[in-house]
Amino acid sequence: GAGVSQSPSNKVTEKGKDVELRCDPISGHTALYWYRQSLGQGLEFLIYFQGNSAPDKSGLPSDRFSAERTGGSVSTLTIQRTQQEDSAVYLCASSLNTGQGGDEQYFGPGTRLTVT
Amino acid sequence: DAKTTQPPSMDCAEGRAANLPCNHSTISGNEYVYWYRQIHSQGPQYIIHGLKNNETNEMASLIITEDRKSSTLILPHATLRDTAVYYCIVRASYGNKLVFGAGTILRVKS
């Protein structure tokens, strides 16, 4: 079946502009996660959505970052007034989150954001 | 979530078993051990997870010590395509974020 998809695959933007990154999770997965990976760095958690619950935003680095998930499916990560330090690969993951123990996350290919 | 310790890098000959260790001495009773890998320029890929019993799937085997303070991921017949960064992660049973450390760079050589 189809995996997690993300668009665009690459995005180049000028400093100060806003960008929107899209994630389509695996159908039926109730949990959705956003991470980012800066060049040569590890993966950093940003935000987590689970069903209709309030999202866990504890990883968002500043108030310029926001995300929403419409209809429990597609998610959009928005970065306002982009800065050069926002340049990274932004990864989305989804999982079934059945609560029955063990919950593997499946990752998309990522969006490479470059802020010039 | 408990912290994990992994060697920064390992080499393995093609066709041989790759044994990747992970220490998680502060693991608590409801925490699972997960393994993911990241091949260059791709998103992380789930490999396997376990609670206390050894686990095996089509990709790998996971051996967890009886005291659960360490584990080993085994790739039985490593290929060049298994060259990647391997992450050992400890996390409560469901929900919420994965905390990735630096992982182990596995280089499979012909």
PDB file of C-alpha atoms in Angstrom:
ATOM      1  CA  GLY A   1       0.000   0.000   0.000  1.00  0.00           C
ATOM      2  CA  ALA A   2       0.955   3.664  -0.212  1.00  0.00           C
ATOM      3  CA  GLY A   3       3.349   4.967   2.371  1.00  0.00           C
ATOM      4  CA  VAL A   4       3.657   8.415   3.892  1.00  0.00           C
ATOM      5  CA  SER A   5       4.028  11.057   1.232  1.00  0.00           C
ATOM      6  CA  GLN A   6       5.359  14.582   1.575  1.00  0.00           C
ATOM      7  CA  SER A   7       5.379  17.582  -0.699  1.00  0.00           C
ATOM      8  CA  PRO A   8       7.254  19.350  -2.010  1.00  0.00           C
ATOM      9  CA  SER A   9      10.357  17.185  -2.002  1.00  0.00           C
ATOM     10  CA  ASN A  10      12.540  20.272  -2.187  1.00  0.00           C
ATOM     11  CA  LYS A  11      11.787  23.884  -1.355  1.00  0.00           C
ATOM     12  CA  VAL A  12      14.071  26.878  -1.719  1.00  0.00           C
ATOM     13  CA  THR A  13      12.819  30.101  -0.210  1.00  0.00           C
ATOM     14  CA  GLU A  14      14.142  33.517   0.629  1.00  0.00           C
ATOM     15  CA  LYS A  15      14.710  34.555   4.199  1.00  0.00           C
ATOM     16  CA  GLY A  16      11.593  36.158   5.637  1.00  0.00           C
ATOM     17  CA  LYS A  17       9.104  34.315   3.445  1.00  0.00           C
ATOM     18  CA  ASP A  18       6.498  31.868   4.750  1.00  0.00           C
ATOM     19  CA  VAL A  19       6.487  28.216   3.681  1.00  0.00           C
ATOM     20  CA  GLU A  20       3.996  25.374   3.941  1.00  0.00           C
ATOM     21  CA  LEU A  21       5.019  21.732   3.962  1.00  0.00           C
ATOM     22  CA  ARG A  22       2.473  18.987   3.421  1.00  0.00           C
ATOM     23  CA  CYS A  23       2.233  15.451   4.771  1.00  0.00           C
ATOM     24  CA  ASP A  24      -0.172  12.706   3.689  1.00  0.00           C
ATOM     25  CA  PRO A  25      -0.062   9.911   6.273  1.00  0.00           C
ATOM     26  CA  ILE A  26      -0.802   6.258   5.693  1.00  0.00           C
ATOM     27  CA  SER A  27      -4.564   5.750   5.443  1.00  0.00           C
ATOM     28  CA  GLY A  28      -6.064   4.783   8.776  1.00  0.00           C
ATOM     29  CA  HIS A  29      -3.132   5.966  10.863  1.00  0.00           C
ATOM     30  CA  THR A  30      -4.419   8.088  13.701  1.00  0.00           C
ATOM     31  CA  ALA A  31      -1.078   9.450  14.906  1.00  0.00           C
ATOM     32  CA  LEU A  32       1.028  11.897  12.909  1.00  0.00           C
ATOM     33  CA  TYR A  33       4.439  13.319  13.785  1.00  0.00           C
ATOM     34  CA  TRP A  34       6.717  15.990  12.419  1.00  0.00           C
ATOM     35  CA  TYR A  35      10.499  15.886  12.890  1.00  0.00           C
ATOM     36  CA  ARG A  36      13.362  17.809  11.355  1.00  0.00           C
ATOM     37  CA  GLN A  37      16.958  16.937  10.632  1.00  0.00           C
ATOM     38  CA  SER A  38      19.510  19.685  10.149  1.00  0.00           C
ATOM     39  CA  LEU A  39      22.642  18.968   8.112  1.00  0.00           C
ATOM     40  CA  GLY A  40      24.837  16.519   9.984  1.00  0.00           C
ATOM     41  CA  GLN A  41      22.502  16.511  12.986  1.00  0.00           C
ATOM     42  CA  GLY A  42      20.152  13.997  14.508  1.00  0.00           C
ATOM     43  CA  LEU A  43      16.400  13.948  14.166  1.00  0.00           C
ATOM     44  CA  GLU A  44      14.523  16.444  16.312  1.00  0.00           C
ATOM     45  CA  PHE A  45      10.870  16.033  17.302  1.00  0.00           C
ATOM     46  CA  LEU A  46       8.615  18.969  16.476  1.00  0.00           C
ATOM     47  CA  ILE A  47       4.930  18.122  16.981  1.00  0.00           C
ATOM     48  CA  TYR A  48       2.583  15.153  17.413  1.00  0.00           C
ATOM     49  CA  PHE A  49      -1.105  14.744  16.560  1.00  0.00           C
ATOM     50  CA  GLN A  50      -3.246  11.936  17.933  1.00  0.00           C
ATOM     51  CA  GLY A  51      -6.864  11.730  16.793  1.00  0.00           C
ATOM     52  CA  ASN A  52      -8.933  14.623  18.100  1.00  0.00           C
ATOM     53  CA  SER A  53      -6.684  15.274  21.086  1.00  0.00           C
ATOM     54  CA  ALA A  54      -4.793  18.529  21.505  1.00  0.00           C
ATOM     55  CA  PRO A  55      -1.448  18.201  19.718  1.00  0.00           C
ATOM     56  CA  ASP A  56       1.834  17.899  21.597  1.00  0.00           C
ATOM     57  CA  LYS A  57       3.687  21.015  20.435  1.00  0.00           C
ATOM     58  CA  SER A  58       6.560  20.686  22.874  1.00  0.00           C
ATOM     59  CA  GLY A  59       9.194  20.354  20.150  1.00  0.00           C
ATOM     60  CA  LEU A  60       8.356  23.431  18.101  1.00  0.00           C
ATOM     61  CA  PRO A  61      11.450  25.686  18.258  1.00  0.00           C
ATOM     62  CA  SER A  62       9.641  29.027  18.091  1.00  0.00           C
ATOM     63  CA  ASP A  63       6.233  30.607  17.557  1.00  0.00           C
ATOM     64  CA  ARG A  64       7.090  30.966  13.874  1.00  0.00           C
ATOM     65  CA  PHE A  65       6.359  27.251  13.568  1.00  0.00           C
ATOM     66  CA  SER A  66       2.817  25.892  13.536  1.00  0.00           C
ATOM     67  CA  ALA A  67       1.053  22.831  12.243  1.00  0.00           C
ATOM     68  CA  GLU A  68      -2.456  21.648  11.697  1.00  0.00           C
ATOM     69  CA  ARG A  69      -4.094  18.417  10.781  1.00  0.00           C
ATOM     70  CA  THR A  70      -7.365  18.659   8.932  1.00  0.00           C
ATOM     71  CA  GLY A  71      -9.969  15.921   9.136  1.00  0.00           C
ATOM     72  CA  GLY A  72      -7.609  13.663  10.980  1.00  0.00           C
ATOM     73  CA  SER A  73      -5.582  13.018   7.860  1.00  0.00           C
ATOM     74  CA  VAL A  74      -3.425  15.496   5.927  1.00  0.00           C
ATOM     75  CA  SER A  75      -1.137  17.768   7.923  1.00  0.00           C
ATOM     76  CA  THR A  76       0.519  21.048   7.040  1.00  0.00           C
ATOM     77  CA  LEU A  77       3.588  22.444   8.791  1.00  0.00           C
ATOM     78  CA  THR A  78       3.897  26.208   8.373  1.00  0.00           C
ATOM     79  CA  ILE A  79       7.025  28.211   9.011  1.00  0.00           C
ATOM     80  CA  GLN A  80       6.550  31.967   9.058  1.00  0.00           C
ATOM     81  CA  ARG A  81       9.288  34.521   8.369  1.00  0.00           C
ATOM     82  CA  THR A  82      11.813  31.794   7.582  1.00  0.00           C
ATOM     83  CA  GLN A  83      15.381  32.117   8.830  1.00  0.00           C
ATOM     84  CA  GLN A  84      18.527  30.471   7.521  1.00  0.00           C
ATOM     85  CA  GLU A  85      18.685  28.231  10.592  1.00  0.00           C
ATOM     86  CA  ASP A  86      15.340  26.741   9.513  1.00  0.00           C
ATOM     87  CA  SER A  87      17.147  25.003   6.631  1.00  0.00           C
ATOM     88  CA  ALA A  88      16.746  21.268   7.231  1.00  0.00           C
ATOM     89  CA  VAL A  89      14.964  18.155   6.060  1.00  0.00           C
ATOM     90  CA  TYR A  90      11.466  18.077   7.514  1.00  0.00           C
ATOM     91  CA  LEU A  91      10.186  14.542   8.056  1.00  0.00           C
ATOM     92  CA  CYS A  92       6.665  13.385   8.679  1.00  0.00           C
ATOM     93  CA  ALA A  93       5.728  10.034  10.206  1.00  0.00           C
ATOM     94  CA  SER A  94       2.474   8.278  10.985  1.00  0.00           C
ATOM     95  CA  SER A  95       1.455   5.317  13.102  1.00  0.00           C
ATOM     96  CA  LEU A  96      -1.609   3.263  13.989  1.00  0.00           C
ATOM     97  CA  ASN A  97      -1.214   3.958  17.700  1.00  0.00           C
ATOM     98  CA  THR A  98      -3.504   1.101  18.694  1.00  0.00           C
ATOM     99  CA  GLY A  99      -2.461   1.334  22.326  1.00  0.00           C
ATOM    100  CA  GLN A 100      -1.870  -2.409  22.366  1.00  0.00           C
ATOM    101  CA  GLY A 101       1.822  -2.121  22.999  1.00  0.00           C
ATOM    102  CA  GLY A 102       4.498  -1.266  20.483  1.00  0.00           C
ATOM    103  CA  ASP A 103       3.784   1.352  17.882  1.00  0.00           C
ATOM    104  CA  GLU A 104       6.041   1.641  14.856  1.00  0.00           C
ATOM    105  CA  GLN A 105       6.212   4.962  13.059  1.00  0.00           C
ATOM    106  CA  TYR A 106       6.508   5.022   9.285  1.00  0.00           C
ATOM    107  CA  PHE A 107       8.387   7.957   7.829  1.00  0.00           C
ATOM    108  CA  GLY A 108       7.954   9.843   4.598  1.00  0.00           C
ATOM    109  CA  PRO A 109      10.844  10.828   2.328  1.00  0.00           C
ATOM    110  CA  GLY A 110      11.038  14.328   3.779  1.00  0.00           C
ATOM    111  CA  THR A 111      11.006  17.863   2.414  1.00  0.00           C
ATOM    112  CA  ARG A 112      14.409  19.508   2.049  1.00  0.00           C
ATOM    113  CA  LEU A 113      13.991  23.181   2.928  1.00  0.00           C
ATOM    114  CA  THR A 114      16.714  25.634   2.000  1.00  0.00           C
ATOM    115  CA  VAL A 115      16.431  29.234   3.180  1.00  0.00           C
ATOM    116  CA  THR A 116      18.673  31.611   1.252  1.00  0.00           C
TER     117      THR A 116
ATOM    118  CA  ASP B   1      12.096   7.989  27.977  1.00  0.00           C
ATOM    119  CA  ALA B   2      15.287   6.191  28.960  1.00  0.00           C
ATOM    120  CA  LYS B   3      18.566   7.140  27.346  1.00  0.00           C
ATOM    121  CA  THR B   4      20.495   4.760  25.085  1.00  0.00           C
ATOM    122  CA  THR B   5      24.205   4.377  24.361  1.00  0.00           C
ATOM    123  CA  GLN B   6      25.514   3.026  21.064  1.00  0.00           C
ATOM    124  CA  PRO B   7      28.992   2.804  19.533  1.00  0.00           C
ATOM    125  CA  PRO B   8      29.495   5.589  16.991  1.00  0.00           C
ATOM    126  CA  SER B   9      30.488   3.278  14.148  1.00  0.00           C
ATOM    127  CA  MET B  10      31.005  -0.347  13.141  1.00  0.00           C
ATOM    128  CA  ASP B  11      32.244  -2.196  10.094  1.00  0.00           C
ATOM    129  CA  CYS B  12      30.922  -5.501   8.834  1.00  0.00           C
ATOM    130  CA  ALA B  13      31.934  -7.736   5.936  1.00  0.00           C
ATOM    131  CA  GLU B  14      29.300  -8.375   3.316  1.00  0.00           C
ATOM    132  CA  GLY B  15      27.497 -11.664   3.922  1.00  0.00           C
ATOM    133  CA  ARG B  16      28.447 -11.805   7.580  1.00  0.00           C
ATOM    134  CA  ALA B  17      26.175 -11.110  10.534  1.00  0.00           C
ATOM    135  CA  ALA B  18      26.135  -7.550  11.829  1.00  0.00           C
ATOM    136  CA  ASN B  19      25.646  -7.313  15.592  1.00  0.00           C
ATOM    137  CA  LEU B  20      24.800  -3.822  16.799  1.00  0.00           C
ATOM    138  CA  PRO B  21      24.808  -3.303  20.575  1.00  0.00           C
ATOM    139  CA  CYS B  22      22.787  -0.840  22.609  1.00  0.00           C
ATOM    140  CA  ASN B  23      22.869  -0.055  26.312  1.00  0.00           C
ATOM    141  CA  HIS B  24      19.725   1.204  28.050  1.00  0.00           C
ATOM    142  CA  SER B  25      20.447   0.648  31.716  1.00  0.00           C
ATOM    143  CA  THR B  26      17.723   3.047  32.948  1.00  0.00           C
ATOM    144  CA  ILE B  27      14.910   1.402  30.988  1.00  0.00           C
ATOM    145  CA  SER B  28      11.666   1.098  32.921  1.00  0.00           C
ATOM    146  CA  GLY B  29       9.121  -1.680  32.905  1.00  0.00           C
ATOM    147  CA  ASN B  30       6.732  -0.212  30.359  1.00  0.00           C
ATOM    148  CA  GLU B  31       9.367   0.889  27.857  1.00  0.00           C
ATOM    149  CA  TYR B  32       9.992  -0.864  24.577  1.00  0.00           C
ATOM    150  CA  VAL B  33      13.262  -1.058  22.652  1.00  0.00           C
ATOM    151  CA  TYR B  34      12.889   0.134  19.061  1.00  0.00           C
ATOM    152  CA  TRP B  35      15.380   0.011  16.217  1.00  0.00           C
ATOM    153  CA  TYR B  36      15.260   2.251  13.169  1.00  0.00           C
ATOM    154  CA  ARG B  37      17.786   2.875  10.447  1.00  0.00           C
ATOM    155  CA  GLN B  38      18.392   5.757   8.090  1.00  0.00           C
ATOM    156  CA  ILE B  39      19.997   5.198   4.749  1.00  0.00           C
ATOM    157  CA  HIS B  40      21.647   8.278   3.303  1.00  0.00           C
ATOM    158  CA  SER B  41      19.166  10.916   2.127  1.00  0.00           C
ATOM    159  CA  GLN B  42      16.123   8.854   3.080  1.00  0.00           C
ATOM    160  CA  GLY B  43      13.629   8.986   5.944  1.00  0.00           C
ATOM    161  CA  PRO B  44      14.158   6.620   8.879  1.00  0.00           C
ATOM    162  CA  GLN B  45      12.943   3.054   8.397  1.00  0.00           C
ATOM    163  CA  TYR B  46      11.411   0.969  11.162  1.00  0.00           C
ATOM    164  CA  ILE B  47      13.251  -2.323  11.725  1.00  0.00           C
ATOM    165  CA  ILE B  48      11.987  -4.078  14.830  1.00  0.00           C
ATOM    166  CA  HIS B  49      10.918  -3.553  18.420  1.00  0.00           C
ATOM    167  CA  GLY B  50      10.545  -5.625  21.581  1.00  0.00           C
ATOM    168  CA  LEU B  51       9.662  -5.458  25.248  1.00  0.00           C
ATOM    169  CA  LYS B  52      11.474  -8.350  26.942  1.00  0.00           C
ATOM    170  CA  ASN B  53      11.333 -11.359  24.659  1.00  0.00           C
ATOM    171  CA  ASN B  54      13.642 -11.799  21.705  1.00  0.00           C
ATOM    172  CA  GLU B  55      12.013 -10.855  18.426  1.00  0.00           C
ATOM    173  CA  THR B  56      12.647 -11.782  14.802  1.00  0.00           C
ATOM    174  CA  ASN B  57      11.196 -10.511  11.558  1.00  0.00           C
ATOM    175  CA  GLU B  58      12.181 -10.554   7.913  1.00  0.00           C
ATOM    176  CA  MET B  59      14.737  -7.802   8.431  1.00  0.00           C
ATOM    177  CA  ALA B  60      16.481  -8.598  11.678  1.00  0.00           C
ATOM    178  CA  SER B  61      16.531 -10.197  15.114  1.00  0.00           C
ATOM    179  CA  LEU B  62      16.444  -8.360  18.421  1.00  0.00           C
ATOM    180  CA  ILE B  63      18.054  -9.926  21.454  1.00  0.00           C
ATOM    181  CA  ILE B  64      17.195  -8.290  24.792  1.00  0.00           C
ATOM    182  CA  THR B  65      19.082  -9.298  27.935  1.00  0.00           C
ATOM    183  CA  GLU B  66      17.118 -10.741  30.824  1.00  0.00           C
ATOM    184  CA  ASP B  67      17.605  -7.613  32.936  1.00  0.00           C
ATOM    185  CA  ARG B  68      16.602  -5.523  29.873  1.00  0.00           C
ATOM    186  CA  LYS B  69      19.542  -3.192  30.360  1.00  0.00           C
ATOM    187  CA  SER B  70      20.992  -3.883  26.941  1.00  0.00           C
ATOM    188  CA  SER B  71      20.053  -5.307  23.577  1.00  0.00           C
ATOM    189  CA  THR B  72      21.603  -6.359  20.273  1.00  0.00           C
ATOM    190  CA  LEU B  73      20.226  -5.916  16.794  1.00  0.00           C
ATOM    191  CA  ILE B  74      21.343  -8.693  14.464  1.00  0.00           C
ATOM    192  CA  LEU B  75      21.318  -8.434  10.686  1.00  0.00           C
ATOM    193  CA  PRO B  76      22.006 -12.087   9.814  1.00  0.00           C
ATOM    194  CA  HIS B  77      23.560 -11.622   6.369  1.00  0.00           C
ATOM    195  CA  ALA B  78      24.564  -8.013   5.866  1.00  0.00           C
ATOM    196  CA  THR B  79      24.572  -6.580   2.351  1.00  0.00           C
ATOM    197  CA  LEU B  80      26.007  -3.356   0.998  1.00  0.00           C
ATOM    198  CA  ARG B  81      22.488  -1.910   1.066  1.00  0.00           C
ATOM    199  CA  ASP B  82      22.443  -2.284   4.853  1.00  0.00           C
ATOM    200  CA  THR B  83      25.007   0.505   5.158  1.00  0.00           C
ATOM    201  CA  ALA B  84      23.138   3.111   7.214  1.00  0.00           C
ATOM    202  CA  VAL B  85      22.861   4.838  10.576  1.00  0.00           C
ATOM    203  CA  TYR B  86      21.131   2.529  13.072  1.00  0.00           C
ATOM    204  CA  TYR B  87      19.208   4.059  15.951  1.00  0.00           C
ATOM    205  CA  CYS B  88      18.291   2.283  19.172  1.00  0.00           C
ATOM    206  CA  ILE B  89      15.419   4.062  20.932  1.00  0.00           C
ATOM    207  CA  VAL B  90      13.628   3.350  24.184  1.00  0.00           C
ATOM    208  CA  ARG B  91      10.071   4.546  24.440  1.00  0.00           C
ATOM    209  CA  ALA B  92       6.890   3.921  26.408  1.00  0.00           C
ATOM    210  CA  SER B  93       4.437   1.513  24.858  1.00  0.00           C
ATOM    211  CA  TYR B  94       2.492   3.822  22.604  1.00  0.00           C
ATOM    212  CA  GLY B  95       2.091   7.328  21.458  1.00  0.00           C
ATOM    213  CA  ASN B  96       4.329  10.324  21.348  1.00  0.00           C
ATOM    214  CA  LYS B  97       7.715  11.108  20.001  1.00  0.00           C
ATOM    215  CA  LEU B  98      10.796   9.104  19.194  1.00  0.00           C
ATOM    216  CA  VAL B  99      13.964  10.578  20.678  1.00  0.00           C
ATOM    217  CA  PHE B 100      16.832   9.876  18.296  1.00  0.00           C
ATOM    218  CA  GLY B 101      20.403   9.836  19.514  1.00  0.00           C
ATOM    219  CA  ALA B 102      23.493   9.804  17.329  1.00  0.00           C
ATOM    220  CA  GLY B 103      23.084   6.136  16.401  1.00  0.00           C
ATOM    221  CA  THR B 104      25.686   3.740  15.018  1.00  0.00           C
ATOM    222  CA  ILE B 105      27.042   4.174  11.510  1.00  0.00           C
ATOM    223  CA  LEU B 106      27.240   0.674  10.068  1.00  0.00           C
ATOM    224  CA  ARG B 107      29.486   0.285   7.055  1.00  0.00           C
ATOM    225  CA  VAL B 108      29.110  -2.990   5.184  1.00  0.00           C
ATOM    226  CA  LYS B 109      32.167  -3.663   3.058  1.00  0.00           C
ATOM    227  CA  SER B 110      32.704  -6.084   0.196  1.00  0.00           C
TER     228      SER B 110
END
